[in-house]
Short mmCIF file of C-alpha atoms in Angstrom, two decimals:
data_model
loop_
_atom_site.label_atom_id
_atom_site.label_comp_id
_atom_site.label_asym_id
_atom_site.label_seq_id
_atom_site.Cartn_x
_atom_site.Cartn_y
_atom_site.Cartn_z
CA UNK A 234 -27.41 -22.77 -39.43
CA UNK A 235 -28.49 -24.62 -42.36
CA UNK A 236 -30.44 -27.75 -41.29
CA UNK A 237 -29.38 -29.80 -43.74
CA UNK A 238 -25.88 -29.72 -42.61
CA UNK A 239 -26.77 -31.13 -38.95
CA UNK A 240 -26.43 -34.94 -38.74
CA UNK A 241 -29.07 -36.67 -39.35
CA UNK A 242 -30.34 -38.36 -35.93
CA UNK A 243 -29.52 -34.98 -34.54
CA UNK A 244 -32.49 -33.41 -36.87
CA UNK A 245 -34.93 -36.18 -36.33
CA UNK A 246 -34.19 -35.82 -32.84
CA UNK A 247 -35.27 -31.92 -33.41
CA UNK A 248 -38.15 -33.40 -35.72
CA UNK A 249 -39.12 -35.45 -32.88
CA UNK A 250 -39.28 -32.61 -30.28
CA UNK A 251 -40.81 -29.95 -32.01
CA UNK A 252 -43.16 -32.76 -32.99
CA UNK A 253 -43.96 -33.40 -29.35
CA UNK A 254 -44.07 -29.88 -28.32
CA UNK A 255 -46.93 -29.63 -30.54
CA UNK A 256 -48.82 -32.68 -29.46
CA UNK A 257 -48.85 -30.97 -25.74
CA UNK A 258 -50.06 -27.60 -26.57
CA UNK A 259 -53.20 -29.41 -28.93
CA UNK A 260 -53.63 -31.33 -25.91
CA UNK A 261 -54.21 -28.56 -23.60
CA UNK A 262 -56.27 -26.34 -26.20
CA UNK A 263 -59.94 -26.76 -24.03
CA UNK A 264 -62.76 -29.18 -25.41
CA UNK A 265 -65.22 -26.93 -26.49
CA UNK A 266 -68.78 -28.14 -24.95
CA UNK A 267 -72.22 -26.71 -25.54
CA UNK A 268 -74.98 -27.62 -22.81
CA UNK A 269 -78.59 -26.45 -23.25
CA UNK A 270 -80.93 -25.81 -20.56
CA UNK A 271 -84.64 -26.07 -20.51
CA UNK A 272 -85.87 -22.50 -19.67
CA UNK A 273 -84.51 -19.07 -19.32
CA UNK A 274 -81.55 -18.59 -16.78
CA UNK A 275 -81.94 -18.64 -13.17
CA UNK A 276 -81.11 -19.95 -9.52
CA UNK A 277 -82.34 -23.09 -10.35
CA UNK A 278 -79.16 -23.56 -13.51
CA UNK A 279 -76.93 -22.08 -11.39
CA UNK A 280 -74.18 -24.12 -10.58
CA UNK A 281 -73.82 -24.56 -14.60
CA UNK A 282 -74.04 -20.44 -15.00
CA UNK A 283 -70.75 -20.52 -11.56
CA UNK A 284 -69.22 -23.46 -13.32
CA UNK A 285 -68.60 -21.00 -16.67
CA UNK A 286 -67.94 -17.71 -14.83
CA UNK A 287 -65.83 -19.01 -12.45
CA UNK A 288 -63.38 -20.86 -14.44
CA UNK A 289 -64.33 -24.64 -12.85
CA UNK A 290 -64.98 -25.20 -16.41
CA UNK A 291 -61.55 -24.31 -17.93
CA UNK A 292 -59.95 -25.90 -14.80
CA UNK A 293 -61.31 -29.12 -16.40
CA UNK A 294 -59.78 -28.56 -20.03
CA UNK A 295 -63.49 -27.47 -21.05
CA UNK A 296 -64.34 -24.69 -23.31
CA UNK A 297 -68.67 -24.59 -21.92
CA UNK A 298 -71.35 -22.67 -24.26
CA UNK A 299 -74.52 -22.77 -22.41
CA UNK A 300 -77.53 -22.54 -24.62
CA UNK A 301 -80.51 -20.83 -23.06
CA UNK A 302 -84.11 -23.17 -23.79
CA UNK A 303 -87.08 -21.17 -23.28
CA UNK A 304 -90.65 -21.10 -24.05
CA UNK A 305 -90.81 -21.55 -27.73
CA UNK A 306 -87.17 -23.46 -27.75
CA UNK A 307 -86.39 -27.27 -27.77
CA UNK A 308 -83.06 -27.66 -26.71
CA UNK A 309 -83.47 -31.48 -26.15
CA UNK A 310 -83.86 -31.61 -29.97
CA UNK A 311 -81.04 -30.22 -30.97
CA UNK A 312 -78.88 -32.47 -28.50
CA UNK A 313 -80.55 -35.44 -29.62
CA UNK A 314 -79.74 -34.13 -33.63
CA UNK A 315 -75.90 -33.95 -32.49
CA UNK A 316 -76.03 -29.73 -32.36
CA UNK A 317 -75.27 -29.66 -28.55
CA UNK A 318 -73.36 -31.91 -26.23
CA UNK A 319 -75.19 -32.29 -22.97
CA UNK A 320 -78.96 -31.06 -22.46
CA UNK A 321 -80.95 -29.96 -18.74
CA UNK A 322 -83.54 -32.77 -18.33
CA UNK A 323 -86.61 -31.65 -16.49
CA UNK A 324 -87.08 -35.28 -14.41
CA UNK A 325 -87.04 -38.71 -14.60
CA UNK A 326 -90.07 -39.26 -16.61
CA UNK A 327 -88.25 -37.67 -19.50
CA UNK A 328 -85.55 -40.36 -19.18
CA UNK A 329 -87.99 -43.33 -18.90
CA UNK A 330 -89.47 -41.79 -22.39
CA UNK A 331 -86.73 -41.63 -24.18
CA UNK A 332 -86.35 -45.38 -23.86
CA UNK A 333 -89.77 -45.88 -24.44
CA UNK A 334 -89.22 -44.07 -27.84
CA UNK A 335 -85.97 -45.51 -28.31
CA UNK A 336 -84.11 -42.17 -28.31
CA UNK A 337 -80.38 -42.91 -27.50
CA UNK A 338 -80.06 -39.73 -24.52
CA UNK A 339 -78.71 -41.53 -21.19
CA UNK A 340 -78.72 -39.28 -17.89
CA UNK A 341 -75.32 -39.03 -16.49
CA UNK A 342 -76.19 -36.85 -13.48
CA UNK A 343 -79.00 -35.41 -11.19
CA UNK A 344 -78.61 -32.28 -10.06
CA UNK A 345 -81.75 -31.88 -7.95
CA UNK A 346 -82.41 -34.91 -5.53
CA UNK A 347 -85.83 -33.59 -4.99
CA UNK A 348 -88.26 -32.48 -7.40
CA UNK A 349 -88.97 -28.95 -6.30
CA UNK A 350 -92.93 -29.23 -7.91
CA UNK A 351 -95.37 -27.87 -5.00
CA UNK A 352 -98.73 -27.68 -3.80
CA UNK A 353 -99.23 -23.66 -2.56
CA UNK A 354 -101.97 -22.96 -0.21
CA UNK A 355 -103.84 -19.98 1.38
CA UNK A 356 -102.73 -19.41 5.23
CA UNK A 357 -106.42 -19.18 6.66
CA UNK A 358 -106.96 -22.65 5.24
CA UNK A 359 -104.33 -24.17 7.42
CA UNK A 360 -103.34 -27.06 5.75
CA UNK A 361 -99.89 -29.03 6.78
CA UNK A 362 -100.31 -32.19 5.13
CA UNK A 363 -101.02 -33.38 1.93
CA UNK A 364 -104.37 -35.08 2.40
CA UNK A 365 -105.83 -32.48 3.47
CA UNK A 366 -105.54 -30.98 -0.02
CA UNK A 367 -108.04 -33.11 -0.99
CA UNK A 368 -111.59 -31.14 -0.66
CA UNK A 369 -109.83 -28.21 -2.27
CA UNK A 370 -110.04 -26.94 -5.68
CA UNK A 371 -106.42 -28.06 -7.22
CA UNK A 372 -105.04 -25.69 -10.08
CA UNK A 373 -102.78 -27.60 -12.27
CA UNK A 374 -101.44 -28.01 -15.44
CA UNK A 375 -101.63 -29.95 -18.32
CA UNK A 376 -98.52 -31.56 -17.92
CA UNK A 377 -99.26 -31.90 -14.29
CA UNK A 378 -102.32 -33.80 -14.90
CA UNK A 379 -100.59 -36.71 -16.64
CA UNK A 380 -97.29 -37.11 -14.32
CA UNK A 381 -97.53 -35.93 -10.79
CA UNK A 382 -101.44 -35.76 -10.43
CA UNK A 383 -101.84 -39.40 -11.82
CA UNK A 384 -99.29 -40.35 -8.91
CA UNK A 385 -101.37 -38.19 -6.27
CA UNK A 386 -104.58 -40.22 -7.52
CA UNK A 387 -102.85 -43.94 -7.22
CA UNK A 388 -100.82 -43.57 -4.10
CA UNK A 389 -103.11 -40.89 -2.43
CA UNK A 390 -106.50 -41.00 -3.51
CA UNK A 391 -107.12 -37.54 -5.36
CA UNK A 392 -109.92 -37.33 -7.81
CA UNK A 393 -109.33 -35.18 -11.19
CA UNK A 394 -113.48 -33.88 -10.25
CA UNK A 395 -111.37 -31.12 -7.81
CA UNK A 396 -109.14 -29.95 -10.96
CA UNK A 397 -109.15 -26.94 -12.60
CA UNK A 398 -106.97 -25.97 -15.28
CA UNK A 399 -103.68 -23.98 -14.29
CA UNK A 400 -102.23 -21.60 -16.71
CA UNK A 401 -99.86 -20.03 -15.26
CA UNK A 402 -101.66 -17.36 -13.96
CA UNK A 403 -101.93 -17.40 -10.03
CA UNK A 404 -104.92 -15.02 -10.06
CA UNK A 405 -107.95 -17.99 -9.57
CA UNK A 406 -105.65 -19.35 -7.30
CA UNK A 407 -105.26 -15.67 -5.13
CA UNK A 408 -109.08 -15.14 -4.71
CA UNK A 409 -110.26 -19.00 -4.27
CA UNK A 410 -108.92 -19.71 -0.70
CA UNK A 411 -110.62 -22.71 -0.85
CA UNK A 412 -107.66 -23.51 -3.25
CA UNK A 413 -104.54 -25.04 -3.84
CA UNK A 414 -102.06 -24.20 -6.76
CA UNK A 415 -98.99 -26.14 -8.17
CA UNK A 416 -95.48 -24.16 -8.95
CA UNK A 417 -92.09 -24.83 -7.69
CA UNK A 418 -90.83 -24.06 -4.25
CA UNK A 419 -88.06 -22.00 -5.61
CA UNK A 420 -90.14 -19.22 -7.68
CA UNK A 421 -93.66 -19.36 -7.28
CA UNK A 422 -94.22 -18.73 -3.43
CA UNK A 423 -92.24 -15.74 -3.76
CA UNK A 424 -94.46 -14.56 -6.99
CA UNK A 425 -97.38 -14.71 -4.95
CA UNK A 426 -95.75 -12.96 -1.55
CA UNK A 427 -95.02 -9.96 -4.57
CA UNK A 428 -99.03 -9.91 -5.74
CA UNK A 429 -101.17 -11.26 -3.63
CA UNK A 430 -98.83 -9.74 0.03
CA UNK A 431 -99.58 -13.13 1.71
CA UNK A 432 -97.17 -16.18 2.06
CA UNK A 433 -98.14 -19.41 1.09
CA UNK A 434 -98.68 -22.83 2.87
CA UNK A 435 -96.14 -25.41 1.17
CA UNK A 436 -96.26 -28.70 0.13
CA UNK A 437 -93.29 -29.95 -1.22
CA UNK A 438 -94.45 -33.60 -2.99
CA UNK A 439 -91.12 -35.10 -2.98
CA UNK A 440 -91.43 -34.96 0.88
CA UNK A 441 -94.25 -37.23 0.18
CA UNK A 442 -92.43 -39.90 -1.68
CA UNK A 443 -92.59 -38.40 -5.67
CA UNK A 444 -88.73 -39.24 -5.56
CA UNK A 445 -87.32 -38.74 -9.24
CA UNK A 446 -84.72 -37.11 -9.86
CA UNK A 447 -84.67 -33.96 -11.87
CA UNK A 448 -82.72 -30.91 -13.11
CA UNK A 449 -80.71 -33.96 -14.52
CA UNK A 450 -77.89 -34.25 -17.33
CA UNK A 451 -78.38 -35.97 -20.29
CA UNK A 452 -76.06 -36.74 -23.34
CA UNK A 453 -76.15 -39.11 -26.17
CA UNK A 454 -74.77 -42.60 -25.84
CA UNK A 455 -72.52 -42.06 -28.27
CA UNK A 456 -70.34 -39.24 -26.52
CA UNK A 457 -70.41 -41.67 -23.79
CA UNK A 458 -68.66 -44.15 -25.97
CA UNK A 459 -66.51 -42.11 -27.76
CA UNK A 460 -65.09 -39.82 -24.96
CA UNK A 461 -66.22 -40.86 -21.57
CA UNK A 462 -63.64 -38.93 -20.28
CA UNK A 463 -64.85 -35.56 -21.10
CA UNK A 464 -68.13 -36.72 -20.18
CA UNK A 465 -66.51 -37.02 -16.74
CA UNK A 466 -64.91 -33.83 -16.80
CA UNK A 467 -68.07 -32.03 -17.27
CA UNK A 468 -70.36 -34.20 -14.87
CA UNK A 469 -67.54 -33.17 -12.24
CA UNK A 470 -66.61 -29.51 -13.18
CA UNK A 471 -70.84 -29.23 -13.21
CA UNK A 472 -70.60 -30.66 -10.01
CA UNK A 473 -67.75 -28.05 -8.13
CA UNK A 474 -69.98 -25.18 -9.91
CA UNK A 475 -73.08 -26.32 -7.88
CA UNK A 476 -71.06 -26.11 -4.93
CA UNK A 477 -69.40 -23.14 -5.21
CA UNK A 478 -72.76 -21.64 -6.36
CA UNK A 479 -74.51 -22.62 -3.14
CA UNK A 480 -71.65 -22.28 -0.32
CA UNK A 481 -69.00 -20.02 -1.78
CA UNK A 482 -69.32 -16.61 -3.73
CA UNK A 483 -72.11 -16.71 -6.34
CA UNK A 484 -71.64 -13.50 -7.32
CA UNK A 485 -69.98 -14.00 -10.94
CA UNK A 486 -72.80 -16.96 -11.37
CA UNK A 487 -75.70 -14.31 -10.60
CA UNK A 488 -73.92 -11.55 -12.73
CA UNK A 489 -73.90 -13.88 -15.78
CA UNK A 490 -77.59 -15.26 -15.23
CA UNK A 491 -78.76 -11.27 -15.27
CA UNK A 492 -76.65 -10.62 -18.25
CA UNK A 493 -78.50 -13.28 -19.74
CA UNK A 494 -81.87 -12.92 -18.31
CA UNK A 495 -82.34 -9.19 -17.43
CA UNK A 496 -86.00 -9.94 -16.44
CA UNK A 497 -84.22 -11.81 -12.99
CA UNK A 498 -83.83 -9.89 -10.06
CA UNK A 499 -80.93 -10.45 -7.05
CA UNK A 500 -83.95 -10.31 -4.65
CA UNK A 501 -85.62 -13.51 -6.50
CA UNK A 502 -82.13 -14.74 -6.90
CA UNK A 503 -81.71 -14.88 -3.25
CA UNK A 504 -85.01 -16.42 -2.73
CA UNK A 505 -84.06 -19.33 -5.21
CA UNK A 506 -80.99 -20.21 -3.77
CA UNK A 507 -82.10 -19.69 0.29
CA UNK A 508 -85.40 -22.44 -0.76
CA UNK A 509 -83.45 -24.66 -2.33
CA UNK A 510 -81.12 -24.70 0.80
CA UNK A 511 -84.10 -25.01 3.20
CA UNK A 512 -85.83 -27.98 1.00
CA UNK A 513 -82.49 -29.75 0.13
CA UNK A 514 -83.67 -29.91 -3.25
CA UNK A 515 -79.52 -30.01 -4.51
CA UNK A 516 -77.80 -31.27 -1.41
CA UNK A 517 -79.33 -33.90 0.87
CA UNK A 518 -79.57 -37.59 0.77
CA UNK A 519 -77.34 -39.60 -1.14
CA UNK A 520 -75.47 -36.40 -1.53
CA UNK A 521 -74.08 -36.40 2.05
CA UNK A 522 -71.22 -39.03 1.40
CA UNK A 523 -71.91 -39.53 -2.50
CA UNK A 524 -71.25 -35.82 -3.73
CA UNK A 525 -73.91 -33.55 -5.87
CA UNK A 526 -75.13 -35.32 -8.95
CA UNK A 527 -75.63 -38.59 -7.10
CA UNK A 528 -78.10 -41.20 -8.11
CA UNK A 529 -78.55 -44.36 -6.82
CA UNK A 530 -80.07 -47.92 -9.31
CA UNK A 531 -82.67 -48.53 -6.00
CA UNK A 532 -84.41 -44.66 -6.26
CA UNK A 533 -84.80 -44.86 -10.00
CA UNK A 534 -86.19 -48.58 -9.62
CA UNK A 535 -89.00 -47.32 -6.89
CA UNK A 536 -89.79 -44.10 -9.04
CA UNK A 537 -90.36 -46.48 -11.87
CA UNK A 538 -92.38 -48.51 -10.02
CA UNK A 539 -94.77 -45.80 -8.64
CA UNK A 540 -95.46 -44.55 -12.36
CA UNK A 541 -96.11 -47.79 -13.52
CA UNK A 542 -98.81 -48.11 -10.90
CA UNK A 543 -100.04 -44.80 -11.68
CA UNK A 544 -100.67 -45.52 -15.60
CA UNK A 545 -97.93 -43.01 -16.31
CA UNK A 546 -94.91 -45.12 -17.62
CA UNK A 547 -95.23 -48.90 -19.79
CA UNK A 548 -94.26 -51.53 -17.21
CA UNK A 549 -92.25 -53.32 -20.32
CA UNK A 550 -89.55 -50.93 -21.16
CA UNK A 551 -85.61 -50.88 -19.85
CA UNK A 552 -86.01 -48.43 -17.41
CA UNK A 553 -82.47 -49.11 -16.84
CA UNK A 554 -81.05 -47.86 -19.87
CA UNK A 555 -82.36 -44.77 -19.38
CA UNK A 556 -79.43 -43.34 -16.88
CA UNK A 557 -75.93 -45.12 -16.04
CA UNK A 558 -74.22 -44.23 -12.62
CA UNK A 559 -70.74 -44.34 -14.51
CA UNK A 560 -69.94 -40.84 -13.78
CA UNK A 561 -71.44 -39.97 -10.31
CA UNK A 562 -71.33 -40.93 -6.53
CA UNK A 563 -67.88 -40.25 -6.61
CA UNK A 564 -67.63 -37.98 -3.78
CA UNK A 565 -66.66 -35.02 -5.91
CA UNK A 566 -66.70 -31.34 -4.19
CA UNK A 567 -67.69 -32.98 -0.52
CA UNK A 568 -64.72 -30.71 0.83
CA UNK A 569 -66.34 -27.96 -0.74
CA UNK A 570 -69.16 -28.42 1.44
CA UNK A 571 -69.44 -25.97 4.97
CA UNK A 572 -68.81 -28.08 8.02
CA UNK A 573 -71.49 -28.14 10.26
CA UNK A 574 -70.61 -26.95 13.72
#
């Protein structure tokens, strides 16, 4: 039928509908998203890596592009130049410096509640505490010496006279048993079971009060202004991944992060995830009734606090601007969580 022969409310009725129709399918076409992360793909990303092959993502109206960092990449650059959406911040410390240098990133989630950065021992020496690391020779890095080290030497009393430099080769570390070595619980304990056929004494230092946050989201205030709700729906979809990633199937998760990173191996895979289980370094704490991701204004306050003693961070900057608590402690995933029996 001609259209121009139908009365005229009766065609801007159809006007109005077809109109309509098309509002709801734009508003169900996914938000495309692009997240980088700071190193090559592994266990430790992921709940991010589940989130995407899983479909939480799309549940949540989100179209995710995860952007590999590596060692010669700078993925925080290119979020704070507007090319990606949300960026993998290593800790804390990054947050408190990008309000130092007035760089408008705000952390909108911590994955890990503990820091996984460890202190790796020989077995003969027998160590269980960390003051007794003290005689030893201490391997660590550059960017170990000015962040965790500095806090070692103001709360604990080491002395930068027992430091040698660590480049990430464990080899000084394997014949010097009169050593200790940094590295994180999740990788490099099983890197030295591989070479050196020993297992190394642990120290985890966030057992021994270096409590930042890390693993942690970051985005630029401006998204947050503009559309806090797809902020949300990718703090929370991030969330479900993590959880699904540690107590459901992980399989499509794993197959995605070896696509991506054919170096990785399901037997370091399964190492990751088991250690970060063991050292709650994802769920414990605040996490119990507050969900994954959760941060709380009195644990960034005392990590602050214990930099600012240590020489690391300016006592006169807005620590607080650096994070906002908007999105998180929501309870999000809890039922996802096994029930203890």
């Amino acid at each position: 039928m001609n259209p121009a022969l139908l009365p005229r409310a009766l065609t801007a009725g159809l006007a109005a509908m077809i109109m309509a129709l098309s509002s709801a399918g734009a508003q169900t076409a996914p938000d495309k998203v692009s997240f980088g992360t700071n190193w090559v793909p592994e266990a430790e990303h992921g709940g991010f890596f589940q989130a995407v092959a899983d479909g939480t993502y799309k549940s949540y109206g989100l179209d995710v592009t995860i952007v590999p960092g590596g060692p010669n990449d700078n993925n925080r650059m290119l979020l704070i130049a507007g090319k990606l959406d949300f960026f993998m911040a290593a800790n804390t410390l990054m947050s408190f410096d990008a309000v130092a240098n007035k760089v408008p990133v705000v952390t909108v989630a911590a994955i890990f509640q503990k820091d996984p950065q460890v202190l790796l021992t020989h077995p003969e020496s027998k160590i269980t505490k960390l003051e007794e690391l003290k005689p030893l020779t201490l391997f660590v890095s550059k960017e170990g010496i000015s962040s965790y080290f500095q806090w070692l030497k103001s709360e604990y009393g080491f002395s930068e006279e027992k430091v040698k430099p660590y480049t990430f080769n464990p080899q000084p570390f394997i014949v010097d048993k009169q050593s200790a070595m940094q590295g994180y619980v999740t990788s490099e304990p099983f890197a030295i079971e591989k070479s050196a056929g020993f297992k190394p004494g642990i120290i985890l230092l966030a057992d021994y009060g270096f409590n930042t946050y890390s693993t942690l989201v970051e985005t630029r205030r401006d998204l947050i202004d503009k559309k806090p709700d797809l902020v949300q729906r990718f703090v929370d979809a991030s969330v479900i991944g993590w959880y699904h990633y540690l107590y459901g199937d992980n399989a499509a998760g794993n197959a995605m992060i070896k696509k991506l990173n054919p170096e990785m191996t399901d037997e370091l895979l399964g190492y990751s995830i088991a250690r970060i289980k063991e050292y709650g370094i994802v769920d414990s704490g605040d996490t119990m009734g507050d969900g994954i991701g959760a941060m709380t204004d009195a644990r960034v306050a005392s990590f602050f606090d214990k930099m600012v003693r240590a020489g690391v961070v300016r006592q006169d900057i807005d620590f607080r601007k650096s994070y906002t608590l908007r999105f998180v402690n929501k309870g999000v995933g809890l039922d996802l969580r096994p029930k203890k029996p």
